[in-house]
N, CA, C and O of each residue as an XYZ file, in Angstrom:
908
protein
N      -2.349     -2.165      1.799
C      -2.642     -1.401      0.582
C      -3.923     -0.580      0.767
O      -4.938     -1.099      1.231
N      -3.865      0.687      0.405
C      -5.009      1.582      0.577
C      -5.681      1.830     -0.778
O      -5.025      2.169     -1.763
N      -7.005      1.653     -0.802
C      -7.766      1.764     -2.044
C      -8.911      2.756     -1.866
O      -9.596      2.749     -0.843
N      -9.112      3.608     -2.867
C     -10.250      4.530     -2.881
C     -11.208      4.089     -3.979
O     -10.813      3.954     -5.137
N     -12.477      3.862     -3.613
C     -13.503      3.472     -4.575
C     -14.379      4.692     -4.848
O     -15.073      5.180     -3.957
N     -14.340      5.177     -6.086
C     -15.123      6.356     -6.481
C     -16.205      5.884     -7.439
O     -15.946      5.659     -8.621
N     -17.413      5.738     -6.922
C     -18.542      5.181     -7.678
C     -19.833      5.727     -7.084
O     -20.065      5.604     -5.881
N     -20.689      6.341     -7.937
C     -21.895      6.984     -7.415
C     -23.036      6.020     -7.141
O     -24.006      6.397     -6.484
N     -22.950      4.799     -7.621
C     -23.951      3.782     -7.305
C     -23.652      3.260     -5.896
O     -22.672      2.544     -5.689
N     -24.501      3.623     -4.932
C     -24.239      3.292     -3.530
C     -24.088      1.791     -3.296
O     -23.197      1.356     -2.566
N     -24.964      1.003     -3.922
C     -24.915     -0.441     -3.719
C     -23.627     -1.028     -4.271
O     -22.971     -1.834     -3.612
N     -23.268     -0.625     -5.477
C     -22.043     -1.131     -6.078
C     -20.823     -0.681     -5.283
O     -19.894     -1.458     -5.060
N     -20.836      0.573     -4.859
C     -19.729      1.096     -4.065
C     -19.562      0.290     -2.780
O     -18.452     -0.117     -2.436
N     -20.668      0.061     -2.071
C     -20.626     -0.700     -0.820
C     -20.154     -2.133     -1.059
O     -19.380     -2.684     -0.276
N     -20.631     -2.723     -2.150
C     -20.250     -4.102     -2.477
C     -18.757     -4.206     -2.752
O     -18.093     -5.123     -2.269
N     -18.234     -3.269     -3.527
C     -16.810     -3.281     -3.845
C     -15.965     -3.063     -2.595
O     -14.985     -3.774     -2.376
N     -16.341     -2.082     -1.772
C     -15.586     -1.801     -0.549
C     -15.615     -2.996      0.404
O     -14.608     -3.329      1.029
N     -16.776     -3.633      0.505
C     -16.895     -4.800      1.390
C     -15.963     -5.922      0.925
O     -15.235     -6.502      1.730
N     -15.988     -6.221     -0.359
C     -15.161     -7.304     -0.888
C     -13.674     -6.984     -0.790
O     -12.862     -7.878     -0.551
N     -13.320     -5.736     -0.969
C     -11.915     -5.342     -0.824
C     -11.464     -5.462      0.628
O     -10.345     -5.895      0.902
N     -12.341     -5.077      1.558
C     -12.017     -5.186      2.986
C     -11.850     -6.638      3.405
O     -10.931     -6.975      4.151
N     -12.744     -7.497      2.920
C     -12.653     -8.928      3.227
C     -11.335     -9.509      2.702
O     -10.760    -10.417      3.303
N     -10.868     -8.970      1.573
C      -9.618     -9.449      0.972
C      -8.381     -8.906      1.684
O      -7.251     -9.252      1.339
N      -8.609     -8.049      2.686
C      -7.496     -7.551      3.487
C      -6.991     -6.176      3.128
O      -5.967     -5.734      3.650
N      -7.704     -5.481      2.230
C      -7.284     -4.132      1.840
C      -8.023     -3.090      2.676
O      -9.082     -3.367      3.237
N      -7.454     -1.896      2.751
C      -8.099     -0.765      3.424
C      -8.815      0.066      2.369
O      -8.171      0.695      1.531
N     -10.146      0.072      2.407
C     -10.929      0.710      1.346
C     -11.735      1.895      1.860
O     -12.438      1.792      2.865
N     -11.626      3.027      1.157
C     -12.445      4.210      1.426
C     -13.431      4.386      0.276
O     -13.142      4.012     -0.860
N     -14.595      4.958      0.576
C     -15.640      5.129     -0.430
C     -15.910      6.607     -0.695
O     -15.921      7.422      0.227
N     -16.129      6.943     -1.972
C     -16.546      8.286     -2.379
C     -17.625      8.137     -3.438
O     -17.475      7.361     -4.382
N     -18.709      8.878     -3.279
C     -19.830      8.796     -4.217
C     -19.767      9.873     -5.293
O     -20.472      9.794     -6.300
N     -18.920     10.880     -5.078
C     -18.825     11.994     -6.024
C     -17.358     12.353     -6.278
O     -16.467     11.940     -5.536
N     -17.130     13.115     -7.318
C     -15.788     13.590     -7.639
C     -15.266     14.502     -6.541
O     -14.095     14.418     -6.172
N     -16.123     15.375     -6.013
C     -15.684     16.304     -4.967
C     -15.292     15.563     -3.694
O     -14.314     15.921     -3.037
N     -16.056     14.530     -3.346
C     -15.718     13.740     -2.158
C     -14.393     13.008     -2.361
O     -13.592     12.895     -1.433
N     -14.168     12.513     -3.570
C     -12.914     11.824     -3.893
C     -11.735     12.786     -3.811
O     -10.655     12.420     -3.348
N     -11.951     14.018     -4.264
C     -10.886     15.021     -4.220
C     -10.481     15.329     -2.779
O      -9.298     15.502     -2.487
N     -11.460     15.398     -1.886
C     -11.169     15.670     -0.472
C     -10.373     14.526      0.145
O      -9.403     14.756      0.868
N     -10.784     13.298     -0.141
C     -10.091     12.138      0.423
C      -8.672     12.011     -0.124
O      -7.734     11.749      0.629
N      -8.519     12.196     -1.430
C      -7.195     12.035     -2.042
C      -6.245     13.158     -1.652
O      -5.028     13.003     -1.748
N      -6.798     14.301     -1.208
C      -5.950     15.407     -0.764
C      -5.382     15.123      0.626
O      -4.330     15.641      0.999
N      -6.101     14.287      1.388
C      -5.671     13.979      2.758
C      -4.644     12.861      2.809
O      -3.787     12.839      3.692
N      -4.730     11.925      1.857
C      -3.767     10.827      1.862
C      -3.585     10.244      0.468
O      -4.436     10.395     -0.408
N      -2.460      9.580      0.292
C      -2.142      8.970     -0.994
C      -2.633      7.528     -1.014
O      -2.452      6.792     -0.044
N      -3.258      7.125     -2.124
C      -3.780      5.768     -2.259
C      -2.900      4.943     -3.199
O      -2.309      5.467     -4.143
N      -2.829      3.641     -2.918
C      -2.098      2.735     -3.804
C      -2.890      2.497     -5.085
O      -2.322      2.349     -6.167
N      -4.230      2.464     -4.939
C      -5.111      2.192     -6.074
C      -6.388      3.000     -5.954
O      -6.939      3.137     -4.862
N      -6.862      3.538     -7.073
C      -8.168      4.201     -7.114
C      -9.029      3.461     -8.131
O      -8.671      3.342     -9.302
N     -10.170      2.966     -7.659
C     -11.167      2.332     -8.530
C     -12.150      3.441     -8.887
O     -12.840      3.966     -8.012
N     -12.218      3.797    -10.157
C     -12.828      5.073    -10.542
C     -13.887      4.940    -11.632
O     -13.621      4.436    -12.723
N     -15.086      5.403    -11.311
C     -16.165      5.451    -12.301
C     -15.890      6.620    -13.262
O     -15.478      7.696    -12.828
N     -16.115      6.409    -14.538
C     -15.873      7.470    -15.522
C     -16.910      8.578    -15.395
O     -16.568      9.760    -15.413
N     -18.190      8.189    -15.264
C     -19.277      9.174    -15.223
C     -19.745      9.396    -13.789
O     -20.437      8.556    -13.213
N     -19.360     10.538    -13.220
C     -19.744     10.891    -11.864
C     -20.767     12.024    -11.902
O     -20.787     12.795    -12.862
N     -21.615     12.141    -10.882
C     -22.685     13.148    -10.922
C     -22.195     14.590    -10.958
O     -22.920     15.479    -11.406
N     -20.967     14.832    -10.488
C     -20.476     16.216    -10.453
C     -19.194     16.404    -11.256
O     -18.451     17.356    -11.020
N     -18.930     15.509    -12.199
C     -17.741     15.693    -13.025
C     -17.277     14.411    -13.686
O     -17.929     13.370    -13.595
N     -16.156     14.506    -14.342
C     -15.621     13.388    -15.104
C     -14.544     12.642    -14.328
O     -13.661     13.251    -13.725
N     -14.629     11.317    -14.352
C     -13.591     10.507    -13.757
C     -12.260     10.701    -14.457
O     -11.201     10.604    -13.838
N     -12.320     10.976    -15.758
C     -11.091     11.228    -16.509
C     -10.359     12.455    -15.951
O      -9.137     12.444    -15.796
N     -11.126     13.516    -15.652
C     -10.520     14.735    -15.108
C      -9.896     14.464    -13.735
O      -8.806     14.949    -13.429
N     -10.607     13.682    -12.915
C     -10.089     13.355    -11.588
C      -8.816     12.531    -11.700
O      -7.855     12.759    -10.965
N      -8.810     11.567    -12.625
C      -7.631     10.731    -12.852
C      -6.433     11.594    -13.241
O      -5.332     11.408    -12.724
N      -6.652     12.516    -14.136
C      -5.581     13.396    -14.605
C      -4.989     14.201    -13.456
O      -3.771     14.353    -13.360
N      -5.860     14.721    -12.577
C      -5.406     15.525    -11.441
C      -4.623     14.678    -10.441
O      -3.598     15.115     -9.917
N      -5.108     13.469    -10.179
C      -4.431     12.578     -9.231
C      -3.062     12.170     -9.760
O      -2.073     12.187     -9.026
N      -3.011     11.803    -11.042
C      -1.748     11.372    -11.636
C      -0.707     12.498    -11.644
O       0.495     12.240    -11.573
N      -1.176     13.735    -11.729
C      -0.253     14.868    -11.708
C       0.427     14.995    -10.351
O       1.598     15.364    -10.263
N      -0.329     14.683     -9.281
C       0.213     14.777     -7.925
C       0.919     13.501     -7.493
O       1.977     13.544     -6.866
N       0.319     12.359     -7.838
C       0.841     11.062     -7.402
C       0.912     10.109     -8.597
O       0.030      9.269     -8.767
N       1.935     10.229     -9.410
C       2.018      9.420    -10.634
C       2.074      7.911    -10.398
O       1.766      7.136    -11.303
N       2.466      7.483     -9.187
C       2.560      6.050     -8.913
C       1.233      5.430     -8.497
O       1.135      4.207     -8.393
N       0.209      6.247     -8.256
C      -1.096      5.711     -7.882
C      -1.711      4.965     -9.062
O      -1.819      5.505    -10.163
N      -2.112      3.717     -8.821
C      -2.729      2.905     -9.877
C      -4.213      3.266    -10.006
O      -4.847      3.671     -9.032
N      -4.755      3.114    -11.213
C      -6.162      3.442    -11.465
C      -6.815      2.329    -12.287
O      -6.290      1.897    -13.313
N      -7.976      1.880    -11.805
C      -8.836      0.983    -12.583
C     -10.131      1.729    -12.850
O     -10.826      2.117    -11.911
N     -10.467      1.935    -14.123
C     -11.711      2.618    -14.472
C     -12.881      1.639    -14.475
O     -12.769      0.513    -14.960
N     -14.005      2.095    -13.922
C     -15.271      1.370    -14.013
C     -16.204      2.209    -14.869
O     -16.355      3.406    -14.629
N     -16.834      1.593    -15.870
C     -17.698      2.388    -16.735
C     -18.719      1.532    -17.461
O     -18.500      0.346    -17.708
N     -19.820      2.147    -17.791
C     -20.828      1.483    -18.617
C     -20.484      1.658    -20.086
O     -21.086      1.021    -20.950
N     -19.517      2.519    -20.369
C     -19.106      2.765    -21.756
C     -18.083      1.722    -22.202
O     -17.085      1.498    -21.518
N     -18.328      1.091    -23.336
C     -17.353      0.141    -23.863
C     -16.788      0.634    -25.192
O     -16.270     -0.141    -25.996
N     -16.902      1.947    -25.398
C     -16.380      2.531    -26.620
C     -14.856      2.514    -26.608
O     -14.229      2.807    -25.590
N     -14.278      2.174    -27.732
C     -12.824      2.092    -27.824
C     -12.171      3.433    -27.508
O     -11.101      3.472    -26.901
N     -12.807      4.539    -27.917
C     -12.226      5.863    -27.687
C     -12.116      6.164    -26.200
O     -11.138      6.762    -25.750
N     -13.147      5.737    -25.420
C     -13.111      5.950    -23.968
C     -12.010      5.127    -23.325
O     -11.306      5.604    -22.435
N     -11.862      3.888    -23.778
C     -10.828      3.021    -23.227
C      -9.439      3.581    -23.523
O      -8.565      3.587    -22.657
N      -9.247      4.048    -24.746
C      -7.954      4.617    -25.124
C      -7.648      5.873    -24.315
O      -6.508      6.094    -23.907
N      -8.679      6.700    -24.084
C      -8.473      7.912    -23.299
C      -8.046      7.559    -21.886
O      -7.160      8.202    -21.322
N      -8.677      6.532    -21.308
C      -8.322      6.095    -19.961
C      -6.876      5.659    -19.878
O      -6.158      6.036    -18.952
N      -6.446      4.865    -20.848
C      -5.062      4.390    -20.849
C      -4.080      5.533    -21.078
O      -2.990      5.549    -20.506
N      -4.475      6.487    -21.918
C      -3.601      7.639    -22.181
C      -3.385      8.469    -20.922
O      -2.340      9.099    -20.760
N      -4.377      8.468    -20.029
C      -4.277      9.216    -18.776
C      -3.481      8.453    -17.720
O      -3.238      8.965    -16.627
N      -3.081      7.232    -18.051
C      -2.271      6.454    -17.114
C      -3.016      5.364    -16.386
O      -2.486      4.795    -15.431
N      -4.249      5.047    -16.811
C      -5.013      3.981    -16.169
C      -4.313      2.640    -16.359
O      -3.666      2.404    -17.379
N      -4.449      1.774    -15.371
C      -3.819      0.457    -15.421
C      -4.769     -0.617    -15.936
O      -4.328     -1.645    -16.450
N      -6.063     -0.384    -15.802
C      -7.036     -1.357    -16.294
C      -8.379     -0.664    -16.478
O      -8.569      0.477    -16.057
N      -9.304     -1.373    -17.115
C     -10.580     -0.789    -17.530
C     -11.624     -1.897    -17.455
O     -11.508     -2.908    -18.147
N     -12.652     -1.710    -16.610
C     -13.676     -2.745    -16.428
C     -15.033     -2.195    -16.852
O     -15.464     -1.150    -16.365
N     -15.695     -2.890    -17.747
C     -16.998     -2.450    -18.247
C     -18.124     -3.087    -17.443
O     -18.156     -4.302    -17.250
N     -19.053     -2.243    -16.975
C     -20.215     -2.736    -16.221
C     -21.225     -3.379    -17.174
O     -21.320     -2.973    -18.332
N     -21.970     -4.366    -16.709
C     -21.808     -5.052    -15.416
C     -20.661     -6.050    -15.474
O     -20.284     -6.504    -16.555
N     -20.103     -6.393    -14.312
C     -18.984     -7.328    -14.272
C     -19.106     -8.218    -13.040
O     -19.660     -7.792    -12.027
N     -18.602     -9.438    -13.111
C     -18.605    -10.325    -11.946
C     -17.617     -9.820    -10.896
O     -16.508     -9.416    -11.244
N     -18.000     -9.836     -9.626
C     -17.113     -9.393     -8.557
C     -15.832    -10.221     -8.546
O     -14.759     -9.708     -8.230
N     -15.945    -11.499     -8.890
C     -14.763    -12.370     -8.881
C     -13.714    -11.889     -9.883
O     -12.516    -11.940     -9.608
N     -14.174    -11.420    -11.052
C     -13.258    -10.907    -12.067
C     -12.603     -9.616    -11.575
O     -11.400     -9.417    -11.742
N     -13.405     -8.747    -10.969
C     -12.886     -7.492    -10.413
C     -11.818     -7.783     -9.362
O     -10.761     -7.152     -9.362
N     -12.087     -8.730     -8.468
C     -11.132     -9.067     -7.417
C      -9.815     -9.578     -8.003
O      -8.737     -9.238     -7.516
N      -9.913    -10.396     -9.053
C      -8.706    -10.928     -9.688
C      -7.864     -9.801    -10.290
O      -6.638     -9.801    -10.171
N      -8.535     -8.836    -10.939
C      -7.823     -7.718    -11.541
C      -7.129     -6.870    -10.476
O      -5.976     -6.474    -10.641
N      -7.843     -6.596     -9.379
C      -7.263     -5.809     -8.287
C      -6.075     -6.542     -7.677
O      -5.019     -5.949     -7.459
N      -6.249     -7.824     -7.405
C      -5.176     -8.620     -6.802
C      -3.933     -8.652     -7.676
O      -2.820     -8.481     -7.179
N      -4.112     -8.870     -8.966
C      -2.977     -8.931     -9.887
C      -2.247     -7.592     -9.954
O      -1.018     -7.537     -9.958
N      -3.028     -6.517    -10.007
C      -2.437     -5.185    -10.108
C      -1.669     -4.826     -8.833
O      -0.546     -4.326     -8.907
N      -2.268     -5.079     -7.667
C      -1.614     -4.740     -6.407
C      -0.406     -5.628     -6.141
O       0.555     -5.194     -5.505
N      -0.447     -6.858     -6.619
C       0.729     -7.734     -6.484
C       1.902     -7.172     -7.272
O       3.045     -7.226     -6.820
N       1.613     -6.630     -8.460
C       2.675     -6.017     -9.255
C       3.244     -4.799     -8.534
O       4.457     -4.586     -8.515
N       2.357     -4.005     -7.942
C       2.794     -2.821     -7.206
C       3.652     -3.221     -6.017
O       4.696     -2.622     -5.761
N       3.199     -4.247     -5.288
C       3.906     -4.689     -4.088
C       5.289     -5.231     -4.430
O       6.253     -4.975     -3.708
N       5.391     -5.976     -5.523
C       6.695     -6.509     -5.930
C       7.647     -5.383     -6.276
O       8.838     -5.446     -5.971
N       7.113     -4.346     -6.920
C       7.941     -3.187     -7.256
C       8.393     -2.478     -5.987
O       9.543     -2.051     -5.883
N       7.482     -2.353     -5.021
C       7.788     -1.679     -3.762
C       8.787     -2.462     -2.932
O       9.577     -1.884     -2.185
N       8.749     -3.792     -3.066
C       9.610     -4.620     -2.249
C      11.023     -4.738     -2.796
O      11.758     -5.640     -2.393
N      11.420     -3.866     -3.689
C      12.768     -3.916     -4.233
C      13.750     -3.271     -3.279
O      13.865     -3.696     -2.129
N      14.455     -2.256     -3.734
C      15.445     -1.586     -2.907
C      14.868     -0.429     -2.110
O      15.605      0.277     -1.422
N      13.569     -0.227     -2.195
C      12.976      0.842     -1.397
C      11.548      0.483     -0.990
O      10.913     -0.391     -1.580
N      11.065      1.182      0.035
C       9.686      1.015      0.498
C       9.093      2.408      0.650
O       9.747      3.319      1.157
N       7.839      2.568      0.204
C       7.160      3.832      0.428
C       5.660      3.602      0.507
O       5.113      2.756     -0.200
N       5.005      4.357      1.368
C       3.561      4.209      1.509
C       2.853      5.554      1.621
O       1.680      5.618      1.990
N       3.573      6.631      1.300
C       2.986      7.966      1.420
C       3.401      8.677      2.691
O       3.376      9.906      2.753
N       3.788      7.909      3.718
C       4.263      8.480      4.978
C       5.720      8.086      5.233
O       6.581      8.931      5.479
N       5.964      6.782      5.166
C       7.307      6.267      5.417
C       8.001      5.943      4.096
O       7.411      5.327      3.208
N       9.258      6.364      3.979
C      10.073      6.034      2.805
C      11.412      5.505      3.292
O      12.107      6.156      4.071
N      11.764      4.309      2.819
C      13.052      3.710      3.174
C      13.745      3.264      1.894
O      13.205      2.457      1.137
N      14.944      3.792      1.653
C      15.747      3.400      0.500
C      16.882      2.523      1.019
O      17.834      3.012      1.629
N      16.764      1.207      0.764
C      17.747      0.272      1.300
C      19.078      0.347      0.565
O      20.129      0.099      1.157
N      19.042      0.683     -0.705
C      20.273      0.775     -1.474
C      21.131      1.946     -0.997
O      22.355      1.842     -0.915
N      20.467      3.066     -0.682
C      21.190      4.267     -0.267
C      21.240      4.427      1.248
O      21.870      5.354      1.759
N      20.560      3.502      1.981
C      20.435      3.553      3.451
C      20.020      4.947      3.922
O      20.681      5.581      4.744
N      18.885      5.394      3.357
C      18.276      6.647      3.789
C      16.804      6.376      4.079
O      16.210      5.446      3.535
N      16.231      7.201      4.943
C      14.824      7.012      5.301
C      14.217      8.336      5.738
O      14.896      9.191      6.308
N      12.918      8.490      5.460
C      12.191      9.674      5.905
C      10.818      9.264      6.416
O      10.258      8.256      5.985
N      10.290     10.044      7.325
C       8.930      9.859      7.822
C       8.220     11.195      7.703
O       8.616     12.179      8.329
N       7.164     11.223      6.892
C       6.432     12.461      6.611
C       7.378     13.563      6.124
O       7.226     14.735      6.466
N       8.365     13.145      5.307
C       9.284     14.107      4.709
C      10.481     14.461      5.567
O      11.401     15.127      5.093
N      10.489     14.028      6.830
C      11.590     14.339      7.732
C      12.559     13.159      7.784
O      12.134     12.012      7.927
N      13.865     13.437      7.669
C      14.874     12.381      7.679
C      14.920     11.676      9.030
O      14.820     12.314     10.078
N      15.073     10.358      8.996
C      15.257      9.576     10.218
C      16.527      8.747     10.067
O      16.889      8.342      8.962
N      17.197      8.502     11.183
C      18.465      7.789     11.177
C      18.266      6.352     11.645
O      17.686      6.104     12.702
N      18.758      5.405     10.836
C      18.652      3.987     11.167
C      20.038      3.350     11.128
O      20.872      3.722     10.303
N      20.282      2.392     12.018
C      21.555      1.685     12.037
C      21.539      0.591     10.965
O      20.466      0.232     10.481
N      22.706      0.051     10.583
C      22.738     -1.050      9.615
C      21.867     -2.235     10.037
O      21.193     -2.833      9.199
N      21.873     -2.579     11.324
C      21.036     -3.679     11.807
C      19.565     -3.357     11.645
O      18.774     -4.227     11.279
N      19.187     -2.106     11.914
C      17.792     -1.700     11.773
C      17.343     -1.746     10.324
O      16.208     -2.128     10.039
N      18.233     -1.354      9.391
C      17.898     -1.456      7.971
C      17.683     -2.909      7.569
O      16.725     -3.221      6.862
N      18.566     -3.801      8.013
C      18.435     -5.222      7.667
C      17.152     -5.803      8.232
O      16.454     -6.559      7.556
N      16.843     -5.448      9.474
C      15.633     -5.952     10.113
C      14.381     -5.443      9.407
O      13.439     -6.202      9.177
N      14.375     -4.156      9.064
C      13.249     -3.578      8.337
C      13.031     -4.268      7.003
O      11.893     -4.543      6.620
N      14.119     -4.549      6.290
C      13.999     -5.156      4.968
C      13.405     -6.557      5.068
O      12.575     -6.939      4.243
N      13.820     -7.321      6.066
C      13.273     -8.666      6.263
C      11.776     -8.595      6.541
O      10.999     -9.353      5.959
N      11.370     -7.695      7.420
C       9.953     -7.565      7.774
C       9.123     -7.082      6.583
O       8.048     -7.617      6.311
N       9.632     -6.062      5.871
C       8.897     -5.475      4.759
C       8.727     -6.461      3.613
O       7.705     -6.442      2.926
N       9.709     -7.316      3.400
C       9.626     -8.296      2.312
C       8.683     -9.450      2.629
O       8.379    -10.270      1.764
N       8.222     -9.507      3.877
C       7.319    -10.585      4.298
C       6.099    -10.003      5.000
O       5.854    -10.314      6.165
N       5.318     -9.151      4.299
C       4.189     -8.469      4.948
C       3.105     -9.437      5.398
O       2.780    -10.400      4.703
N       2.547     -9.160      6.588
C       1.439     -9.937      7.157
C       1.804    -11.409      7.372
O       0.937    -12.282      7.378
N       3.100    -11.664      7.549
C       3.582    -13.006      7.873
C       4.328    -12.917      9.196
O       5.182    -12.048      9.372
N       4.010    -13.811     10.126
C       4.702    -13.808     11.410
C       6.133    -14.285     11.207
O       6.369    -15.420     10.790
N       7.078    -13.413     11.504
C       8.490    -13.774     11.445
C       8.936    -14.119     12.864
O       8.977    -13.250     13.736
N       9.268    -15.388     13.091
C       9.648    -15.806     14.437
C      10.964    -15.154     14.830
O      11.746    -14.728     13.979
N      11.190    -15.085     16.124
C      12.430    -14.487     16.613
C      13.637    -15.261     16.097
O      14.664    -14.668     15.767
N      13.512    -16.597     16.027
C      14.623    -17.416     15.554
C      14.963    -17.117     14.099
O      16.134    -16.994     13.737
N      13.925    -17.000     13.267
C      14.152    -16.692     11.848
C      14.814    -15.323     11.704
O      15.755    -15.159     10.927
N      14.318    -14.347     12.453
C      14.894    -13.002     12.377
C      16.352    -12.997     12.836
O      17.190    -12.332     12.228
N      16.658    -13.735     13.905
C      18.028    -13.791     14.398
C      18.964    -14.408     13.357
O      20.091    -13.949     13.166
N      18.476    -15.455     12.689
C      19.285    -16.100     11.659
C      19.556    -15.155     10.492
O      20.664    -15.113      9.958
N      18.525    -14.393     10.101
C      18.666    -13.485      8.960
C      19.507    -12.259      9.306
O      20.075    -11.625      8.417
N      19.590    -11.924     10.594
C      20.339    -10.743     11.002
C      21.787    -11.056     11.340
O      22.563    -10.150     11.643
N      22.160    -12.342     11.290
C      23.549    -12.704     11.575
C      24.447    -12.017     10.554
O      24.317    -12.230      9.348
N      25.345    -11.201     11.048
C      26.202    -10.397     10.171
C      27.135    -11.285      9.363
O      27.617    -12.303      9.861
N      27.391    -10.899      8.110
C      28.281    -11.677      7.253
C      29.704    -11.704      7.798
O      30.496    -12.568      7.423
N      30.033    -10.758      8.686
C      31.368    -10.736      9.295
C      31.390    -11.513     10.606
O      32.404    -11.542     11.304
N      30.257    -12.147     10.936
C      30.216    -12.972     12.131
C      29.759    -12.252     13.386
O      29.833    -12.809     14.481
N      29.281    -11.008     13.239
C      28.790    -10.283     14.409
C      27.442    -10.850     14.844
O      26.478    -10.831     14.079
N      27.381    -11.343     16.045
C      26.200    -12.045     16.533
C      25.130    -11.061     17.011
O      25.429    -10.085     17.699
N      23.887    -11.332     16.637
C      22.739    -10.558     17.105
C      21.918    -11.459     18.015
O      21.330    -12.435     17.549
N      21.870    -11.146     19.314
C      21.139    -12.001     20.248
C      19.714    -11.500     20.443
O      19.319    -10.488     19.863
N      18.943    -12.213     21.264
C      17.524    -11.873     21.449
C      17.347    -10.492     22.061
O      16.425     -9.759     21.703
N      18.238    -10.140     22.989
C      18.135     -8.810     23.604
C      18.357     -7.719     22.563
O      17.654     -6.708     22.547
N      19.349     -7.937     21.686
C      19.633     -6.958     20.631
C      18.466     -6.854     19.663
O      18.139     -5.766     19.191
N      17.831     -7.997     19.365
C      16.666     -7.995     18.472
C      15.520     -7.198     19.079
O      14.913     -6.363     18.408
N      15.227     -7.456     20.345
C      14.147     -6.729     21.027
C      14.426     -5.233     21.044
O      13.532     -4.418     20.811
N      15.678     -4.884     21.322
C      16.061     -3.463     21.362
C      15.932     -2.818     19.988
O      15.487     -1.676     19.875
N      16.325     -3.557     18.931
C      16.243     -3.016     17.569
C      14.793     -2.776     17.169
O      14.475     -1.740     16.586
N      13.910     -3.723     17.477
C      12.486     -3.558     17.181
C      11.947     -2.329     17.891
O      11.223     -1.528     17.300
N      12.302     -2.182     19.159
C      11.823     -1.043     19.949
C      12.316      0.281     19.371
O      11.564      1.253     19.306
N      13.584      0.315     18.953
C      14.134      1.552     18.385
C      13.457      1.898     17.059
O      13.138      3.059     16.801
N      13.240      0.876     16.218
C      12.579      1.112     14.930
C      11.182      1.670     15.147
O      10.781      2.630     14.489
N      10.440      1.066     16.072
C       9.087      1.559     16.366
C       9.119      3.019     16.796
O       8.283      3.822     16.380
N      10.081      3.342     17.621
C      10.182      4.721     18.098
C      10.480      5.713     16.999
O      10.142      6.892     17.107
N      11.121      5.231     15.923
C      11.515      6.115     14.828
C      10.474      6.219     13.720
O      10.368      7.260     13.073
N       9.694      5.141     13.488
C       8.803      5.157     12.322
C       7.313      5.175     12.673
O       6.483      5.497     11.823
N       6.968      4.828     13.924
C       5.549      4.783     14.274
C       5.105      6.088     14.917
O       5.889      6.780     15.564
N       3.834      6.407     14.724
C       3.258      7.629     15.279
C       2.091      7.275     16.195
O       1.794      6.101     16.414
N       1.442      8.294     16.720
C       0.344      8.069     17.656
C      -0.811      7.298     17.034
O      -1.549      6.599     17.729
N      -0.964      7.430     15.705
C      -2.099      6.773     15.047
C      -1.702      5.721     14.014
O      -2.580      5.100     13.414
N      -0.402      5.503     13.790
C       0.034      4.535     12.786
C       0.987      3.516     13.388
O       1.941      3.872     14.079
N       0.716      2.241     13.117
C       1.562      1.155     13.592
C       2.098      0.367     12.404
O       1.354      0.063     11.471
N       3.379      0.037     12.434
C       4.001     -0.713     11.335
C       4.368     -2.145     11.720
O       4.307     -3.050     10.887
N       4.742     -2.347     12.962
C       5.194     -3.667     13.410
C       4.288     -4.161     14.533
O       4.081     -3.470     15.530
N       3.751     -5.366     14.355
C       2.886     -5.967     15.359
C       3.645     -7.069     16.094
O       4.277     -7.921     15.469
N       3.578     -7.044     17.411
C       4.173     -8.119     18.207
C       3.183     -9.274     18.301
O       2.045     -9.094     18.734
N       3.619    -10.443     17.899
C       2.799    -11.651     18.024
C       3.379    -12.415     19.205
O       4.369    -13.134     19.071
N       2.753    -12.252     20.355
C       3.320    -12.740     21.608
C       3.586    -14.237     21.577
O       2.745    -15.031     21.157
N       4.784    -14.600     22.037
C       5.189    -15.995     22.078
C       5.731    -16.501     20.757
O       6.175    -17.645     20.664
N       5.699    -15.647     19.720
C       6.159    -16.090     18.403
C       7.202    -15.143     17.802
O       8.351    -15.535     17.596
N       6.806    -13.911     17.523
C       7.748    -12.984     16.891
C       7.075    -11.684     16.508
O       6.356    -11.083     17.307
N       7.316    -11.247     15.259
C       6.823     -9.936     14.825
C       6.238    -10.034     13.415
O       6.578    -10.930     12.642
N       5.346     -9.084     13.100
C       4.700     -9.051     11.785
C       4.666     -7.622     11.272
O       4.332     -6.694     12.009
N       5.018     -7.451      9.990
C       4.914     -6.135      9.344
C       3.484     -5.912      8.891
O       2.970     -6.674      8.072
N       2.826     -4.868      9.415
C       1.434     -4.580      9.058
C       1.311     -3.287      8.245
O       0.210     -2.887      7.868
N       2.441     -2.646      7.983
C       2.471     -1.551      7.001
C       1.656     -0.319      7.266
O       0.853      0.077      6.422
N       1.835      0.304      8.413
C       1.193      1.600      8.658
C      -0.290      1.538      8.926
O      -1.013      2.468      8.567
N      -0.770      0.476      9.544
C      -2.185      0.371      9.893
C      -2.549      1.278     11.058
O      -1.691      1.675     11.846
N      -3.836      1.598     11.154
C      -4.302      2.448     12.258
C      -4.197      1.702     13.586
O      -4.470      0.505     13.676
N      -3.792      2.449     14.611
C      -3.714      1.860     15.957
C      -5.100      1.765     16.578
O      -5.239      1.296     17.708
């Protein structure tokens, strides 16, 4: 999960990014609205943690612009304002939560975890998308950076098993059992290795890796991490 923290307080920004990284998320930092705009133009984020009052503009305006381009991006507002009108405005713009400063980091972490878990459960349905890779399991279609890619039925089944179990080592035996065709078509270890290799060739790029080999055990879905 990729998170952008937009907060002009350097210490708070660093603290939030550090805690998010420790929790296993990929966190980018922006101290100003303009810096956030540059980062969000380069890539899509799963969540934006956004200060309402920024030195060069309004967090509300930035939220509105982001939601127009990426309506599925979640937003948690951070603000010193606890006025009901500000909270209502945030929710009207599509914010998912609202945290008033000062706040305990533990509470912030719980809110982020709960929100991202909801997002992940939604993503783990009949489709997967992360801004680069899109796989629709119901329609058996897939694209990478907007370009269509062709996957076999076995590759779709294998992808779905891996995607539904992110950051968990799936042993070769478990994968073989799950890939056994309902019509009795056997998938052996050689076929599994070949399928993994073909999938990597179709969805991975020079700088992005989706499947990690855990030597002597099996494979793990790491979801488009940097190589």
